[in-house]
C-alpha positions as a printed Julia matrix, in Angstrom:
333×3 Matrix{Float64}:
 -39.78  74.16  -11.39
 -42.76  74.82  -13.63
 -43.74  71.22  -12.96
 -47.45  71.81  -13.57
 -46.82  73.34  -17.0
 -47.06  71.52  -20.3
 -43.53  70.13  -20.42
 -43.25  69.91  -16.65
 -46.25  67.68  -16.11
 -45.21  65.32  -18.91
 -41.69  65.1   -17.46
 -43.0   64.62  -13.92
 -45.3   61.84  -15.09
 -42.41  60.06  -16.83
 -40.25  60.27  -13.71
 -43.06  59.09  -11.44
 -43.73  56.13  -13.73
 -40.08  55.21  -13.13
 -40.82  55.16   -9.39
 -38.92  58.38   -8.76
 -40.15  60.82   -6.14
 -40.96  64.22   -7.64
 -41.51  67.69   -6.2
 -43.54  69.96   -8.47
 -42.71  73.61   -7.77
 -45.13  75.92   -9.58
 -47.08  79.12   -8.96
 -49.99  77.85  -11.13
 -50.16  81.15  -12.98
 -50.42  79.67  -16.46
 -53.77  78.57  -17.84
 -54.11  74.8   -17.63
 -51.54  74.32  -14.86
 -54.15  73.55  -12.2
 -55.74  70.96  -14.5
 -52.32  69.43  -15.2
 -51.57  69.26  -11.48
 -54.89  67.54  -10.74
 -54.07  64.99  -13.46
 -50.68  64.27  -11.89
 -52.16  63.92   -8.41
 -54.81  61.49   -9.65
 -52.16  59.33  -11.28
 -49.48  59.54   -8.59
 -51.01  60.37   -5.21
 -48.16  58.9    -3.15
 -44.82  59.84   -4.7
 -45.72  63.34   -5.84
 -45.12  66.35   -3.58
 -46.42  69.8    -4.48
 -44.94  73.17   -3.55
 -46.97  76.18   -4.63
 -44.27  78.77   -5.04
 -42.59  81.27   -7.31
 -39.01  81.19   -8.6
 -38.75  84.87   -7.7
 -38.86  83.8    -4.03
 -35.21  82.93   -3.4
 -35.77  81.48    0.07
 -38.51  79.13   -1.06
 -36.47  78.03   -4.06
 -33.47  77.31   -1.82
 -35.57  75.25    0.58
 -36.9   73.04   -2.21
 -33.63  72.69   -4.14
 -31.87  71.58   -0.95
 -34.08  68.46   -0.99
 -33.47  67.61   -4.65
 -31.09  65.17   -6.31
 -31.86  66.59   -9.79
 -33.32  69.98  -10.76
 -35.21  70.47  -14.0
 -35.65  74.23  -14.3
 -38.66  74.75  -16.59
 -40.43  77.68  -14.91
 -40.46  80.75  -17.14
 -42.34  83.64  -18.65
 -42.79  82.13  -22.1
 -44.46  84.66  -24.42
 -42.66  87.2   -26.58
 -45.69  89.49  -26.58
 -45.92  89.48  -22.77
 -42.23  90.3   -22.53
 -42.74  93.34  -24.75
 -45.65  94.52  -22.61
 -43.86  94.0   -19.28
 -40.1   93.48  -19.68
 -39.46  93.94  -15.95
 -41.69  90.98  -15.07
 -40.1   88.93  -17.85
 -36.63  89.71  -16.46
 -37.6   88.92  -12.87
 -38.99  85.49  -13.74
 -36.54  84.37  -16.4
 -33.25  85.87  -15.2
 -33.61  86.41  -11.47
 -35.62  83.21  -11.1
 -32.91  81.23  -12.86
 -30.21  82.85  -10.75
 -32.13  81.83   -7.61
 -32.17  78.22   -8.81
 -28.45  78.25   -9.61
 -27.5   79.88   -6.32
 -29.66  77.4    -4.42
 -27.95  74.48   -6.16
 -24.5   75.98   -5.53
 -25.16  76.06   -1.78
 -25.85  72.32   -1.59
 -22.89  70.26   -0.35
 -23.14  67.95   -3.37
 -24.83  70.19   -5.96
 -27.55  68.49   -7.99
 -27.5   68.58  -11.8
 -29.47  71.55  -13.13
 -31.1   71.1   -16.54
 -32.43  74.3   -18.09
 -34.87  74.67  -20.97
 -33.79  77.57  -23.15
 -35.16  78.53  -26.57
 -34.24  78.98  -30.21
 -35.1   82.65  -29.71
 -31.58  83.2   -28.35
 -30.45  83.19  -32.01
 -32.67  86.15  -32.89
 -33.88  86.47  -36.46
 -30.83  84.54  -37.72
 -29.13  87.43  -39.45
 -26.74  86.21  -42.09
 -28.42  82.82  -42.56
 -29.44  82.66  -46.24
 -33.0   81.58  -46.94
 -35.24  81.26  -49.95
 -38.95  80.83  -50.54
 -40.04  77.53  -52.05
 -43.81  77.16  -52.51
 -45.46  76.79  -49.11
 -42.28  77.14  -47.05
 -38.95  78.85  -46.56
 -35.76  76.81  -46.78
 -32.05  77.25  -46.13
 -30.48  78.46  -49.36
 -27.08  76.97  -48.46
 -28.49  73.47  -47.88
 -27.54  73.25  -44.2
 -29.46  70.64  -42.14
 -30.36  73.2   -39.49
 -29.08  75.72  -36.97
 -26.16  74.42  -34.92
 -25.03  75.42  -31.44
 -22.24  77.61  -32.83
 -24.76  79.99  -34.42
 -24.02  83.46  -32.94
 -26.39  84.55  -30.18
 -28.44  87.58  -31.17
 -31.18  88.27  -28.65
 -34.23  89.98  -30.13
 -37.15  90.98  -27.85
 -37.12  91.15  -24.05
 -38.01  87.45  -23.99
 -34.98  86.6   -26.12
 -32.81  88.73  -23.85
 -34.07  87.17  -20.62
 -33.9   83.57  -21.8
 -30.52  84.24  -23.39
 -29.15  85.75  -20.19
 -30.44  82.81  -18.16
 -29.02  80.39  -20.73
 -25.56  81.94  -20.32
 -25.76  82.02  -16.53
 -26.51  78.29  -16.51
 -23.55  77.62  -18.78
 -21.2   79.86  -16.82
 -22.09  78.37  -13.44
 -20.62  75.13  -14.8
 -17.41  76.9   -15.83
 -16.94  79.13  -12.8
 -18.43  77.04   -9.97
 -18.28  73.52  -11.4
 -22.05  73.14  -11.17
 -23.28  70.17  -13.23
 -25.57  71.89  -15.73
 -27.01  71.3   -19.19
 -28.89  73.7   -21.48
 -31.49  72.66  -24.05
 -32.25  75.29  -26.69
 -35.65  74.09  -27.75
 -37.58  74.5   -30.94
 -41.39  74.07  -30.99
 -42.52  71.42  -28.52
 -46.1   70.14  -28.72
 -48.31  67.4   -27.31
 -50.88  66.52  -24.64
 -51.45  68.91  -21.72
 -50.47  71.92  -23.81
 -53.06  74.66  -23.38
 -51.67  76.67  -26.27
 -52.71  80.19  -27.16
 -51.82  82.73  -29.82
 -48.74  83.9   -27.89
 -47.22  80.55  -26.99
 -47.71  76.92  -27.94
 -48.75  77.59  -31.54
 -49.16  73.96  -32.62
 -51.69  73.3   -29.87
 -53.29  76.71  -30.45
 -53.84  75.87  -34.12
 -55.27  72.45  -33.21
 -57.57  73.83  -30.51
 -58.82  76.53  -32.87
 -59.38  74.01  -35.65
 -61.5   71.74  -33.48
 -63.45  74.68  -32.06
 -64.15  76.13  -35.51
 -62.32  79.36  -34.76
 -60.2   81.26  -37.31
 -56.42  81.28  -37.05
 -54.33  84.42  -37.47
 -51.03  83.99  -39.29
 -48.46  86.7   -38.59
 -46.43  87.23  -41.74
 -47.16  85.07  -44.77
 -47.61  81.77  -42.92
 -44.75  80.09  -44.74
 -42.38  80.34  -41.78
 -40.86  76.95  -40.96
 -40.24  75.33  -37.58
 -39.14  71.82  -36.63
 -41.77  70.54  -34.25
 -40.94  67.99  -31.54
 -43.41  65.75  -29.72
 -43.15  66.19  -25.96
 -42.37  62.52  -25.19
 -39.22  62.84  -27.29
 -38.16  65.96  -25.4
 -38.7   64.16  -22.09
 -36.36  61.41  -23.27
 -33.73  64.03  -24.15
 -34.06  65.71  -20.74
 -33.57  62.41  -18.93
 -30.48  61.66  -21.02
 -29.25  65.17  -20.22
 -28.82  64.32  -16.53
 -25.85  62.1   -17.28
 -24.48  64.71  -19.68
 -24.62  67.37  -16.96
 -22.59  65.17  -14.64
 -20.16  63.92  -17.26
 -19.52  67.19  -19.13
 -20.98  70.16  -17.23
 -22.04  73.19  -19.23
 -23.04  71.42  -22.42
 -25.57  73.12  -24.71
 -27.79  71.27  -27.15
 -30.22  72.44  -29.81
 -33.26  70.2   -29.43
 -36.08  69.95  -31.94
 -37.69  67.69  -34.45
 -34.94  68.23  -37.02
 -35.37  68.43  -40.77
 -37.72  65.43  -40.96
 -40.22  67.16  -38.69
 -39.98  70.64  -40.2
 -43.28  72.18  -41.23
 -44.53  75.62  -42.22
 -47.51  77.22  -40.54
 -49.75  76.81  -43.58
 -48.61  73.2   -44.02
 -49.58  72.45  -40.42
 -53.0   74.0   -41.01
 -53.41  71.81  -44.1
 -52.51  68.75  -42.0
 -54.95  69.74  -39.28
 -57.71  70.12  -41.84
 -57.09  66.55  -42.96
 -57.05  65.16  -39.42
 -59.95  67.24  -38.07
 -62.02  67.0   -41.25
 -62.91  70.69  -41.19
 -61.88  73.81  -43.05
 -59.83  76.3   -40.97
 -60.36  79.98  -41.69
 -57.03  81.8   -42.05
 -56.36  85.48  -41.49
 -53.13  87.35  -42.16
 -51.55  89.98  -39.93
 -48.24  91.91  -40.12
 -44.95  90.18  -39.36
 -43.87  90.17  -35.75
 -40.48  91.74  -34.93
 -37.62  89.25  -35.01
 -39.68  86.39  -36.44
 -37.45  83.77  -38.04
 -38.34  82.84  -41.62
 -36.99  79.37  -40.94
 -35.72  77.67  -37.84
 -34.78  74.0   -37.94
 -32.57  72.51  -35.24
 -29.35  70.82  -36.25
 -29.65  67.86  -33.89
 -26.42  66.09  -34.86
 -24.57  67.14  -31.69
 -27.16  65.74  -29.28
 -27.36  62.65  -31.45
 -23.6   62.07  -31.25
 -23.18  62.82  -27.58
 -26.4   61.48  -26.06
 -27.54  58.96  -28.66
 -30.86  60.81  -28.96
 -33.12  61.31  -31.94
 -36.81  62.18  -32.37
 -38.96  59.06  -32.51
 -42.41  60.51  -33.2
 -43.13  61.58  -36.81
 -44.95  64.9   -37.03
 -48.12  63.41  -38.54
 -48.43  60.84  -35.76
 -47.65  63.44  -33.09
 -50.27  65.87  -34.37
 -52.83  63.04  -34.48
 -52.12  62.27  -30.82
 -52.45  65.94  -29.89
 -55.78  66.24  -31.69
 -57.05  63.09  -29.95
 -56.07  64.5   -26.54
 -57.81  67.82  -27.28
 -60.97  65.97  -28.29
 -60.85  63.89  -25.1
 -60.39  67.02  -22.97
 -62.52  69.5   -24.87
 -64.12  70.95  -21.75
 -60.82  71.86  -20.12
 -59.02  72.99  -23.27
 -61.61  75.18  -24.98
């Protein structure tokens, strides 16, 4: 689901290159999804099937899931700001849509693994996690490597609530119904085919703005830190997660670039200026509710259990993203 989105099209391409047959289920509502779908169809005209549909349509979801051996549930309403403006829509897509996927899988005689992409937003603003300001970035004052999976859930914003509810449904369907599931609580994913905007996909948004000569608005002081993860590395984790879902249903993993790929907003702008060779105008705006001063994924659990680690350094990943944006300037801008 969401197979024509940024992560979805990269995952679908990886599967198709392995000679798998893939069904992309997407309503094409997000900007760039039609372009991503055309790209997939050009590359894989034979083994790719397309279903234009919405996860809010339970019957359509059930019909497609019944044909699947693995379900990657990526479809979602992804912007905090949109969730604040229309929480009912956010709930219908993220919670009801996920429940439709789970129920569809539960009705299959041999239920397929269901892998769900959750978010670090389920931890809220990380109340109780000590932080300090150090130059151009915030850091953990207690020296921890990152946020682990045992961090208390603390939903903040309708988006956090809906993704958090879906996250817990996916986990509980493994416990109550024995469904083979796996949850990935993702940090900031970036890379080719990401049509980022101010509300979602901030790394791509910054890069697109930099190349177009547009100013960038920083909410807060710009020294917030995130661990960014190149999309190819996430795809590898998702593929490894299939075996995890079968072997130990209900597992949850924090997935991100880890401490080595942590970067503040202003540091990323500085890097983009070096790569793009142009000055980026910066504007400040008030903090957004629930914004985390620092979020870095503790990726030790997924490393131990799945043997996974990020392979793409942040500088190399950002260079690849900038190159893709330049090659696709007409579609992106």
